[in-house]
Coordinates of C-alpha atoms in Angstrom, one line a residue:
X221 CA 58.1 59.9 -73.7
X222 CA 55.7 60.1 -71.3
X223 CA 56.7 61.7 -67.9
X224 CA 55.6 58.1 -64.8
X225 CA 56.6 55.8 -67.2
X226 CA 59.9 57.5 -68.3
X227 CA 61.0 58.7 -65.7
X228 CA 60.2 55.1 -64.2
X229 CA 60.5 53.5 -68.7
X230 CA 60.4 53.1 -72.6
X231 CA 59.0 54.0 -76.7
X232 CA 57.2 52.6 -79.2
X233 CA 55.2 53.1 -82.6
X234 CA 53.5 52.0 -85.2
X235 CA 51.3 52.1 -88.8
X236 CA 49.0 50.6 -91.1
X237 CA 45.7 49.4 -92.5
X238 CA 43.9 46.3 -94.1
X239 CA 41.3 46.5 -96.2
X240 CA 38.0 45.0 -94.8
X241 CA 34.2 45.2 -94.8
X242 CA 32.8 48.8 -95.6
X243 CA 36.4 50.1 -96.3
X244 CA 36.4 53.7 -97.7
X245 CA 38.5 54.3 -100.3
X246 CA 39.7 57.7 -100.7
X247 CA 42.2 58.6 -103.4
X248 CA 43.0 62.4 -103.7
X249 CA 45.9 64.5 -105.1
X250 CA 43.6 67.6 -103.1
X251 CA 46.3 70.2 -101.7
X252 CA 46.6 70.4 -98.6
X253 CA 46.3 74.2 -96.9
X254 CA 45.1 76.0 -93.7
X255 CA 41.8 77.3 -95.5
X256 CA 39.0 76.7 -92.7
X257 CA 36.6 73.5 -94.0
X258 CA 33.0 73.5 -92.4
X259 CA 32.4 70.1 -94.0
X260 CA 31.2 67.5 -92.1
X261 CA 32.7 64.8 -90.2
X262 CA 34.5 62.0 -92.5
X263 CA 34.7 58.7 -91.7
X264 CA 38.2 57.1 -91.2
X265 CA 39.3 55.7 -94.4
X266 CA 40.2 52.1 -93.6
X267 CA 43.1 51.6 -96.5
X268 CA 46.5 51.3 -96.7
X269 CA 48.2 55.0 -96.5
X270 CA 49.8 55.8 -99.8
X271 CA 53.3 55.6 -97.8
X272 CA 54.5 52.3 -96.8
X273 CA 56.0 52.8 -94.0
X274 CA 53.2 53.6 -92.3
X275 CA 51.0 50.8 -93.6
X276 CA 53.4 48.3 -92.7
X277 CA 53.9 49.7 -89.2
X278 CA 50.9 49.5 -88.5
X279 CA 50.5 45.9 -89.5
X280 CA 53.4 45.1 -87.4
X281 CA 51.9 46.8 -84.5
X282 CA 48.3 44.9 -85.2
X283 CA 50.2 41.4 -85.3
X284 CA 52.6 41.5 -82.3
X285 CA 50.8 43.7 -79.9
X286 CA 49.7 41.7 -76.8
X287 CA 46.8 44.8 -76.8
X288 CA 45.7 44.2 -80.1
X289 CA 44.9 47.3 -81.1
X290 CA 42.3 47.9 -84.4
X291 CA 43.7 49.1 -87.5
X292 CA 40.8 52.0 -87.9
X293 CA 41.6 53.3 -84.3
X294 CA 45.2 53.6 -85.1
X295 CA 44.7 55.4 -88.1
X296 CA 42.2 58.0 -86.2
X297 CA 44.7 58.1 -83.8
X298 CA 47.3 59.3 -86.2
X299 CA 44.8 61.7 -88.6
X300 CA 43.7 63.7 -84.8
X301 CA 47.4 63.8 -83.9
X302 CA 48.8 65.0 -86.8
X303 CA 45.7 67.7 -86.9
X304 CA 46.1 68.5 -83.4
X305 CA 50.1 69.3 -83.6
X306 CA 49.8 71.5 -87.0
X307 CA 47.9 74.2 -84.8
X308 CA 44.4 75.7 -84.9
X309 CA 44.8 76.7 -88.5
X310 CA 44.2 72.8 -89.0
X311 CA 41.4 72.7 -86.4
X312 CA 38.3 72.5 -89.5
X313 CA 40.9 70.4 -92.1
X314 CA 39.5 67.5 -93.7
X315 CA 40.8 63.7 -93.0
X316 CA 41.9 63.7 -96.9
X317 CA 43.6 66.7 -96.2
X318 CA 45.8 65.0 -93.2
X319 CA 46.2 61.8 -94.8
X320 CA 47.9 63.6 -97.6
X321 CA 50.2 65.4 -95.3
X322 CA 50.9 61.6 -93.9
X323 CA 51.2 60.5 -97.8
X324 CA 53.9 63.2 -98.1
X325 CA 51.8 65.2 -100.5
X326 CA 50.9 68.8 -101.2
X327 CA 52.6 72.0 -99.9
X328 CA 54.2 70.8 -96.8
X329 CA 56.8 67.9 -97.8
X330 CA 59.7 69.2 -96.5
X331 CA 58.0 68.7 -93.3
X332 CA 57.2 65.5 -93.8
X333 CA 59.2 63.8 -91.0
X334 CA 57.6 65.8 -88.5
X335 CA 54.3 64.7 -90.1
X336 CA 55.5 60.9 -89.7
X337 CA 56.5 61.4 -86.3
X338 CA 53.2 62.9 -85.3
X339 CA 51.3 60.5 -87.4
X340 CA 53.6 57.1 -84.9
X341 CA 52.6 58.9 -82.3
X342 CA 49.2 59.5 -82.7
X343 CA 48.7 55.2 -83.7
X344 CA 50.5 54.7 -80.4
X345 CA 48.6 56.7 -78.8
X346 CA 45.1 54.0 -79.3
X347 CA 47.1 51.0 -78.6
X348 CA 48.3 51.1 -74.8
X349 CA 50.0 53.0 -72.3
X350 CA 53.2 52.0 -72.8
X351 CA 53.5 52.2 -76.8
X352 CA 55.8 54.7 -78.0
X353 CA 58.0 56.7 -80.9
X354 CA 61.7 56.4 -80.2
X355 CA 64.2 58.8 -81.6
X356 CA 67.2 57.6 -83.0
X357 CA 69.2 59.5 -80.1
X358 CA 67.4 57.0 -77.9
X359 CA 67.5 54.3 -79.6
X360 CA 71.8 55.1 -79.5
X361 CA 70.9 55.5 -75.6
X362 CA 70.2 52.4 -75.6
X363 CA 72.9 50.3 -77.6
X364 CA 75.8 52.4 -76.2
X365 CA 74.5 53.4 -72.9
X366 CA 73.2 56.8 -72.2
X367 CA 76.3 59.3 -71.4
X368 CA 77.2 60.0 -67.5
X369 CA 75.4 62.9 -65.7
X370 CA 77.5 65.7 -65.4
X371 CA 76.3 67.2 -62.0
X372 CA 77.1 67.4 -58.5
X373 CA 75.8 64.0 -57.1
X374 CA 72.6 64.5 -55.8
X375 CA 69.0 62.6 -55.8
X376 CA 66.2 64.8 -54.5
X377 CA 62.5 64.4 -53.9
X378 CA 60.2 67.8 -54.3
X379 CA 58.5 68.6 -51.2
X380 CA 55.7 71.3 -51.6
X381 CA 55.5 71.4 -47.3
X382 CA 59.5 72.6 -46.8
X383 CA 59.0 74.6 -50.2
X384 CA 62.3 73.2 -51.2
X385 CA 63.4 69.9 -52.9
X386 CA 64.9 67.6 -50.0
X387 CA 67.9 65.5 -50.3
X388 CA 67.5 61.6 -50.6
X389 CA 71.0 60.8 -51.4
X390 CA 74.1 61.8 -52.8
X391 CA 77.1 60.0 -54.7
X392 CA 80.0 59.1 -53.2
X393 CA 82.2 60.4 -55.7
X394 CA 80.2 63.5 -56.0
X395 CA 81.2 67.6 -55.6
X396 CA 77.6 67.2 -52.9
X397 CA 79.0 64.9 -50.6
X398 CA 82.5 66.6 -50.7
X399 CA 80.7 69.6 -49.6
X400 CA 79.1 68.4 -46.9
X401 CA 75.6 67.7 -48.0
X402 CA 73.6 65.3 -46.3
X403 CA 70.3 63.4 -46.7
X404 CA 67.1 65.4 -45.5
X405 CA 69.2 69.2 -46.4
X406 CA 66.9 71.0 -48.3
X407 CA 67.5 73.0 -51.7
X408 CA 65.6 76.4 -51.7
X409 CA 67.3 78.0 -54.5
X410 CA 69.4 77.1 -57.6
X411 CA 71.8 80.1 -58.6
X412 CA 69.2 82.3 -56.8
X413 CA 65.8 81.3 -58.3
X414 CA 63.7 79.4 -56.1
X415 CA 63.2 75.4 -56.9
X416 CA 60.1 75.0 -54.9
X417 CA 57.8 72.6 -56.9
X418 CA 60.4 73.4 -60.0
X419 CA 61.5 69.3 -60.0
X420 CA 62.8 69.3 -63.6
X421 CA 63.4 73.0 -63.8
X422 CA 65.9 72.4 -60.9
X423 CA 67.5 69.5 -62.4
X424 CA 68.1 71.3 -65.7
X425 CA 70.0 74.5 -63.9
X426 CA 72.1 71.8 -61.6
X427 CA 73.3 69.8 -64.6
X428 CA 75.6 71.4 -67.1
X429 CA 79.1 70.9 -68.7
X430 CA 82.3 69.9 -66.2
X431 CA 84.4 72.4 -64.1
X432 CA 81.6 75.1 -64.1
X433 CA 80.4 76.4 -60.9
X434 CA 76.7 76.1 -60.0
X435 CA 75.6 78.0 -56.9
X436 CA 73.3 76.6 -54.0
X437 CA 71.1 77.9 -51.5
X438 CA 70.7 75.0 -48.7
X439 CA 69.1 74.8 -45.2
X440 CA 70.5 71.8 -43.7
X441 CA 68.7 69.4 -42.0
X442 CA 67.3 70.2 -38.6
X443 CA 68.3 73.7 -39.0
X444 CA 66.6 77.1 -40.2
X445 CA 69.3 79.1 -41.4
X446 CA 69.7 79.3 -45.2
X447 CA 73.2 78.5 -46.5
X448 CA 75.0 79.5 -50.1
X449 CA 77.6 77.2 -51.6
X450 CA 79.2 76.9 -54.9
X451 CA 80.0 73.5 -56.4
X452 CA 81.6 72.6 -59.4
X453 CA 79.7 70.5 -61.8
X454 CA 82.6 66.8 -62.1
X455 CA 81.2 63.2 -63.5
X456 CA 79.1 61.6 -61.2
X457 CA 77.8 57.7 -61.4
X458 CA 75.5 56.4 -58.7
X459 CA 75.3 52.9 -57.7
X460 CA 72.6 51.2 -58.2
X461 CA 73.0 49.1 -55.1
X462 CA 73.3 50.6 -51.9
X463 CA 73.7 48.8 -48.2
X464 CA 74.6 48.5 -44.6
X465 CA 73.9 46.6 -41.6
X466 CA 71.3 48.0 -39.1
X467 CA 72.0 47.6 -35.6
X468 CA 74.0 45.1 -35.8
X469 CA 71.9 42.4 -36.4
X470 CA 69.5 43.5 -40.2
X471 CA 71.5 43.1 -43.3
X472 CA 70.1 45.8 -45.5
X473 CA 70.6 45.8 -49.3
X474 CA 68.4 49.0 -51.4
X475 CA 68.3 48.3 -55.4
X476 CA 67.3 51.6 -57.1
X477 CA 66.3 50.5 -60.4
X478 CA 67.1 46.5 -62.8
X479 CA 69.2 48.7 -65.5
X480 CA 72.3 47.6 -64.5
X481 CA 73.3 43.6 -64.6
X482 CA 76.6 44.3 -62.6
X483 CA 74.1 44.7 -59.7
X484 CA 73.5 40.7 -59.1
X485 CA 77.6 40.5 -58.5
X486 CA 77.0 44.3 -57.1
X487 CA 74.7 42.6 -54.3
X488 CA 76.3 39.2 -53.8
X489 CA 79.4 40.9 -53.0
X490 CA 77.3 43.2 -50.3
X491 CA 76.1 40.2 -48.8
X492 CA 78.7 38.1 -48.2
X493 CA 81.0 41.6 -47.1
X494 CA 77.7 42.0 -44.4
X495 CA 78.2 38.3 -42.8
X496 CA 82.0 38.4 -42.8
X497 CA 81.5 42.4 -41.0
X498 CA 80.2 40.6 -38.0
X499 CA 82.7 37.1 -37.7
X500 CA 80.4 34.7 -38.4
X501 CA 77.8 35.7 -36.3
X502 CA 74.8 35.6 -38.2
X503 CA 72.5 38.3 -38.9
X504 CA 69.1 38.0 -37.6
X505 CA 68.1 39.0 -41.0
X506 CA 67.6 41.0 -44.4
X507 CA 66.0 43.7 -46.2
X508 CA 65.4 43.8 -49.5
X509 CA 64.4 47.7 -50.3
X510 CA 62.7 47.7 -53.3
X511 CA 60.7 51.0 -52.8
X512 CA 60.5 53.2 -56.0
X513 CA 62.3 51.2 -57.8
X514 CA 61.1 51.5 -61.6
X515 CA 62.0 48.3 -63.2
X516 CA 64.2 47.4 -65.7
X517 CA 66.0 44.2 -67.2
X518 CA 63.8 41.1 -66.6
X519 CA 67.0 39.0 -66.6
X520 CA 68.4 40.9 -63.4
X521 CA 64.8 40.1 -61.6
X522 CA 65.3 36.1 -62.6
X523 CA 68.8 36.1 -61.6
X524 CA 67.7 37.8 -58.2
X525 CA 65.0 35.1 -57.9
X526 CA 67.3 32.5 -58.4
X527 CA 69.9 34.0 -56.0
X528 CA 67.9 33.7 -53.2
X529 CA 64.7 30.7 -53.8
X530 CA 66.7 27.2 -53.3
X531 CA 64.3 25.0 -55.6
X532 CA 65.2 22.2 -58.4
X533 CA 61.5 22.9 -60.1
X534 CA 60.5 26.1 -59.8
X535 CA 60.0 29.4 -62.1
X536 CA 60.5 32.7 -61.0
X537 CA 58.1 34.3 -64.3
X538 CA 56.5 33.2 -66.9
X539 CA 56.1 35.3 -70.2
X540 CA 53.0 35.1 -72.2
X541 CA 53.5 36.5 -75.5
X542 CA 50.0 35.9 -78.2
X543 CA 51.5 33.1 -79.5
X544 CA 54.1 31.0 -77.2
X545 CA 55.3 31.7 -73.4
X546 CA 58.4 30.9 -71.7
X547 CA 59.4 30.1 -68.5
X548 CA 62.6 31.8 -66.5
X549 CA 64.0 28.7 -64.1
X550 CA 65.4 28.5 -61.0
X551 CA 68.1 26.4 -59.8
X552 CA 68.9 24.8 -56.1
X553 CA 70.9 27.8 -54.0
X554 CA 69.8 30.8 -51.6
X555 CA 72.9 33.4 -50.8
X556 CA 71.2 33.5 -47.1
X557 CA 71.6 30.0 -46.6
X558 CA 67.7 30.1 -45.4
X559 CA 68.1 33.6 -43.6
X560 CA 64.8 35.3 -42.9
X561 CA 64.4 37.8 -45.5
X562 CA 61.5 40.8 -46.0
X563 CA 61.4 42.6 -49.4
X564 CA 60.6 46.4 -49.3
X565 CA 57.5 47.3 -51.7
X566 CA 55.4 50.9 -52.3
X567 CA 53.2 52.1 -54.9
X568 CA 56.3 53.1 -57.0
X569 CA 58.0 49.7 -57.0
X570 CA 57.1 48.3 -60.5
X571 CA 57.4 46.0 -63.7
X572 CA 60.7 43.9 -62.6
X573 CA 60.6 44.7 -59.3
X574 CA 57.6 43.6 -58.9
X575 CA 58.5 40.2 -60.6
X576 CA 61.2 39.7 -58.2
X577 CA 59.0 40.3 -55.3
X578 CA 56.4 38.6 -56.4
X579 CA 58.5 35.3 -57.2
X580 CA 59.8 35.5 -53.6
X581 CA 56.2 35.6 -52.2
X582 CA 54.9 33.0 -54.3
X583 CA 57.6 30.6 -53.2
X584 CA 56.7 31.5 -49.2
X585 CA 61.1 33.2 -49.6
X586 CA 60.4 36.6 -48.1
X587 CA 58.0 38.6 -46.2
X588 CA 56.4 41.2 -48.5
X589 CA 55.6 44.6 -46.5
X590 CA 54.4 47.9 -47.6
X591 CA 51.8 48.8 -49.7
X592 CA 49.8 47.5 -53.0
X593 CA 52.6 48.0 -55.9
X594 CA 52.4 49.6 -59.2
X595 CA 51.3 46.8 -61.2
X596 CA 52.9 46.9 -64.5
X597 CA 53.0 43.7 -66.0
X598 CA 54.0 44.4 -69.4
X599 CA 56.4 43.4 -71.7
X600 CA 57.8 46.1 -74.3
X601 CA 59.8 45.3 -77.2
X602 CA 61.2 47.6 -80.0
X603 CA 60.4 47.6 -83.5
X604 CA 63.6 49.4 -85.6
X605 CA 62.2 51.1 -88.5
X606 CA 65.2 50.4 -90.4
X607 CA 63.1 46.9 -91.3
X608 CA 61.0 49.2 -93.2
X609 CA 63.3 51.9 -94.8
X610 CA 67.5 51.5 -94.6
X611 CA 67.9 55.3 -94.0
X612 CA 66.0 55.3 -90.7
X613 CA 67.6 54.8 -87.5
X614 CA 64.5 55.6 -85.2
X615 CA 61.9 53.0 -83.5
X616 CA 59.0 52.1 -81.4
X617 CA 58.4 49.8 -78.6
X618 CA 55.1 48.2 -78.7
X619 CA 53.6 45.8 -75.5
X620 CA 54.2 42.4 -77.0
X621 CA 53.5 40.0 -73.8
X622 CA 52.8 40.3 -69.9
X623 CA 54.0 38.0 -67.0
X624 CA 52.6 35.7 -65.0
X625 CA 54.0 35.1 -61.4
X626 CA 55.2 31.2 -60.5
X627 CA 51.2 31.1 -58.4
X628 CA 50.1 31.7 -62.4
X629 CA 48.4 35.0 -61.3
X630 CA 49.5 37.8 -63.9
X631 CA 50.6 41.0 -62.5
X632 CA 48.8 43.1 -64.5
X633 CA 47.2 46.4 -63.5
X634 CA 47.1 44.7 -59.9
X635 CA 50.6 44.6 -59.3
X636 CA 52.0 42.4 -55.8
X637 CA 49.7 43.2 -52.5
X638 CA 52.4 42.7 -49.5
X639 CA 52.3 40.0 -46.7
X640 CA 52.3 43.0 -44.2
X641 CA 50.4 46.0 -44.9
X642 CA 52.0 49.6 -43.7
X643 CA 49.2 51.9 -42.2
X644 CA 50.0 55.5 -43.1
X645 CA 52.6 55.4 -45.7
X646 CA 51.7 58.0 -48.5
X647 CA 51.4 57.4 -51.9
X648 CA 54.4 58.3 -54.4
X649 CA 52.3 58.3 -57.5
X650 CA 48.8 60.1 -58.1
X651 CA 48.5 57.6 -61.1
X652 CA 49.2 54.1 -61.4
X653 CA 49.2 51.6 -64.2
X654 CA 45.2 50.5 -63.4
X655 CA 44.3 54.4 -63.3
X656 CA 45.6 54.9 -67.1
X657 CA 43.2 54.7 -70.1
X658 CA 43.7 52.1 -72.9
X659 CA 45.9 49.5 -69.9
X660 CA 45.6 46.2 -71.1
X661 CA 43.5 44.2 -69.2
X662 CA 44.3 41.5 -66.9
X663 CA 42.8 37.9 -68.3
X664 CA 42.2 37.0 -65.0
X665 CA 40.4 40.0 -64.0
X666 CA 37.1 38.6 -64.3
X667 CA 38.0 35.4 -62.0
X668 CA 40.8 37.3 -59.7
X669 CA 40.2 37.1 -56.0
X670 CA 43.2 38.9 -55.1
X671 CA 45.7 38.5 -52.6
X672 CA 45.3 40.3 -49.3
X673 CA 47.5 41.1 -46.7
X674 CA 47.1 39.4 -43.8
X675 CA 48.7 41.9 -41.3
X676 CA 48.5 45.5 -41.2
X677 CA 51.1 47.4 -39.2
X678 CA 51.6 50.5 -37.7
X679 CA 54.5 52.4 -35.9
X680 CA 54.4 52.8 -31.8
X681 CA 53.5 56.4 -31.0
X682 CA 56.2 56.8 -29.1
X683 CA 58.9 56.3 -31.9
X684 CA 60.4 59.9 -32.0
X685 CA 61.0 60.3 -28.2
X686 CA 63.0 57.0 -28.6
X687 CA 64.8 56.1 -31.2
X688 CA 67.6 58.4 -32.8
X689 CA 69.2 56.4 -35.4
X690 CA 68.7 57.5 -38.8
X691 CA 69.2 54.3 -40.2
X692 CA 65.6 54.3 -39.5
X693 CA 64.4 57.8 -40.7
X694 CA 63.5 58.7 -44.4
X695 CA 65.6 61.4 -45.7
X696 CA 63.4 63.8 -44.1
X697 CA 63.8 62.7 -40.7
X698 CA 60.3 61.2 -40.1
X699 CA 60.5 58.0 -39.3
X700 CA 60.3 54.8 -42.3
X701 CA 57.4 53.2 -41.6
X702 CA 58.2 50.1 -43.9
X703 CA 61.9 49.7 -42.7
X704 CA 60.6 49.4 -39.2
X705 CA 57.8 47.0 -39.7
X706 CA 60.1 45.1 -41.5
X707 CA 62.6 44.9 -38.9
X708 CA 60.5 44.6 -35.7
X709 CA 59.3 41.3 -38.3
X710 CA 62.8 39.6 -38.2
X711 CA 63.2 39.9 -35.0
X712 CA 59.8 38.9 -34.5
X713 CA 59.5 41.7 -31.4
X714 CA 57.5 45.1 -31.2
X715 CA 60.2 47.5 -30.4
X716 CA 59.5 49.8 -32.7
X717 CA 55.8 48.9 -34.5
X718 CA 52.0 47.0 -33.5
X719 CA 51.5 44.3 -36.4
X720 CA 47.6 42.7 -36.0
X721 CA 45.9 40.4 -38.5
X722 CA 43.7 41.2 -40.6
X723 CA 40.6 39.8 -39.6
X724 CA 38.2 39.9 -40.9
X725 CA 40.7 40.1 -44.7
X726 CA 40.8 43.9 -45.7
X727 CA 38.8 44.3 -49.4
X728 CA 40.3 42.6 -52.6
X729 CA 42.3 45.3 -54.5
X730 CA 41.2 47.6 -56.1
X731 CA 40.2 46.8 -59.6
X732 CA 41.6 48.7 -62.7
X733 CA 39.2 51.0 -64.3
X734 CA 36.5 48.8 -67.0

């Protein structure tokens, strides 16, 4: 899987050929080996591979997929890939030679899975960015639900300036909080080997089997003396919903991710608990933090939508597959019973998230602030291999639709552009979905005048000399840019930030690459 995507989403594969104009034949029994061959380039043979999986894969993939990838590319794809992961011995073999590894033929068939896996892959690989091979532990992942961490409760960002990985949150239930560990501590070492700019490294030492000890070195926040602590590894499970009121008077409500569907009770529960906190007084208003938050079920985002637009004709997405589309409905009601609400958005914040937020703007239900999201407006869907061959429990996921918002703008490689622009927040991601080769284009992208943010807002200089709450900091202590714009917005003051217009309108956004 690939690493943004993952570690913000999902797999997919696929195989096979049709026979067409200039089609090259090639029929060979040729054994395969890792004798150099000078010869020259071949052409791809456009033809069904002799193994059928493979050829109806790849028919599959050039029927459903919204990308509509060609057959030819996906079978270069698959020859280079399988080439490139045999090693240099294979750097001079011939096509014929690869395509009978594919086949299953010559010298190397008890490989022949590999080879297969390789060959998925390498399809995938022409079709779009989010295509992918899943293995059939995954695809168990995600019937059964993937099993729970087995850690010490912690959620960390790496931070090359500290030279340490800083503490964002931790799990209520978890050995961390127990201990005494806070937001904004910072981990220098994991059982005495530095974890600066070691993200995954660090993750893989922390997690391990229950009731063994893992040892920490930690400078707590606001401090410069290095502590060691020993923690034992327990079950941890971390909400996905997190919230509190601000001040008093901002009802704030962070959703992490759209895996979970217990969430929409998860955050109806957290809303009415936040009105009922203060007597009846209501609440000047409420945050939506949406910031980083991957994605997930497109059900949750429609049910969110729903939650909170009061409308008797409205749609909160539409999906556009190549042959039909479908609309998600909403239905009179809004939780806030009108209550000003601003929704939370960075470059990070993507695929559902950005359909809830997006539906919210589009029907004038929140203020949108932050900065230009992701913008992946894709629809995945797996293909089980088991439609091909009974004995295999593996899969792909192949990009079989996009959205389009309620306005009827798709998302697409332009993602949501907020109502109120944050000056100075830093991107999360060096790549977004309009950077990445082979993205599906946006239909509209030739007519698009995109939106643009008609404020831009900045925080007051004199921020730190005033304000100690950390309901306001980041985990690192600086202060959150976003949060604050968003809450000098409901109050409609300037305590904290400047807010201008825009005028004249800042450029469209950015266009994905041709």
């Amino acid at each position: 899987m690939t690493s943004t995507a993952k570690k913000l989403c999902a797999l997919f594969l696929a195989s096979s050929c049709v026979l067409g104009t200039g089609c090259v034949s090639v029929e060979t029994t040729e054994p395969v080996s890792n004798a150099q061959n000078t010869a020259p380039a071949e052409p791809v043979p456009t033809r069904y591979f002799k193994y059928d999986l493979m050829n109806r894969l790849l028919d599959d993939v050039a029927r459903e997929s919204f990308a509509n990838p060609q057959i030819d590319d996906m079978i270069r794809g698959a020859i280079d890939h399988v080439r490139e992961m045999r090693g240099p011995d294979f750097a001079n073999s011939s096509d014929a030679q690869i395509k009978a590894m594919i086949d299953g033929e010559g010298i190397f068939k008890d490989e022949h899975e590999k080879i297969i896996v390789d060959a998925i892959t390498g399809a995938l690989s022409r079709v779009s960015p989010h295509d992918y091979y899943v293995t059939p532990e995954e695809v168990r992942e995600s019937i059964i639900g993937k099993s729970t961490l087995k850690g010490i409760g912690i959620i960390y960002q790496n931070d090359n300036r500290i030279g340490g990985l800083v503490i964002e949150d931790t799990a209520d239930d978890g050995p961390a909080k127990a201990a005494g560990i806070k937001r904004g501590d910072i981990i220098t070492k994991v059982e005495n080997t530095s974890v600066a700019g070691k993200f995954y490294e660090a993750a893989e030492m922390i997690l391990g089997e229950v009731g063994t000890p893992v040892t920490l070195s930690i400078i707590p926040r606001g401090e410069t003396e290095e502590k060691t602590m020993t923690l034992k590894r327990s079950v941890v499970t971390f909400s996905s919903v997190r919230y509190n009121v601000i001040d008093n008077d901002i009802g704030y409500i962070r959703l992490r991710n759209f895996s979970d569907l217990s969430s929409f009770n998860t955050i109806n529960d957290a809303i009415r608990e936040m009105k009922q906190a203060h007597n009846g007084t209501p609440l000047r208003g409420f945050v939506l933090d949406l910031r980083n938050n991957p994605g997930g079920r497109v059900t949750l985002a429609a049910r969110l939508a729903n939650n909170f637009i009061d409308s008797e004709t409205g749609v909160s997405v539409t999906v556009e597959n190549k042959k039909f589309s479908y609309d998600e409905k909403i239905t009179r009601g809004d939780i806030l019973n009108g209550a000003p609400l601003a929704v939370l958005v960075n470059d990070a914040t993507a695929s559902a998230a950005e359909i809830l937020s997006g539906a919210l703007q589009d029907h004038k239900r929140a203020t949108i602030v932050g900065t230009q999201s992701y913008g992946k407006g894709s629809v995945q869907s797996p293909i089980y291999l088991s439609r091909f061959d009974k004995n295999r429990d593996d899969a792909i996921r192949i990009t079989t639709a996009l959205y389009r918002l309620p306005s009827g703008a798709f998302l697409q490689g332009y993602g949501i552009m907020p109502d109120i622009l944050v000056d100075g927040v830093e991107a999360r991601l060096k790549e977004h979905e309009r950077d990445k080769d082979r993205m599906i284009k946006n239909p509209d992208a030739d007519k698009i005048a995109s939106r643009k943010a008609s404020q831009t807002c900045r925080v007051r200089d004199d921020f730190n000399t005033q304000v100690a709450n950390d309901d306001l900091r980041l985990f690192t202590g600086e202060p959150d840019k976003t949060l604050l714009c968003a809450i000098d917005h409901l109050r409609r003051n300037s305590q904290y930030t400047i807010t201008r217009p825009n005028t004249p309108a800042p450029d469209k956004l950015r266009a994905p690459n041709p």
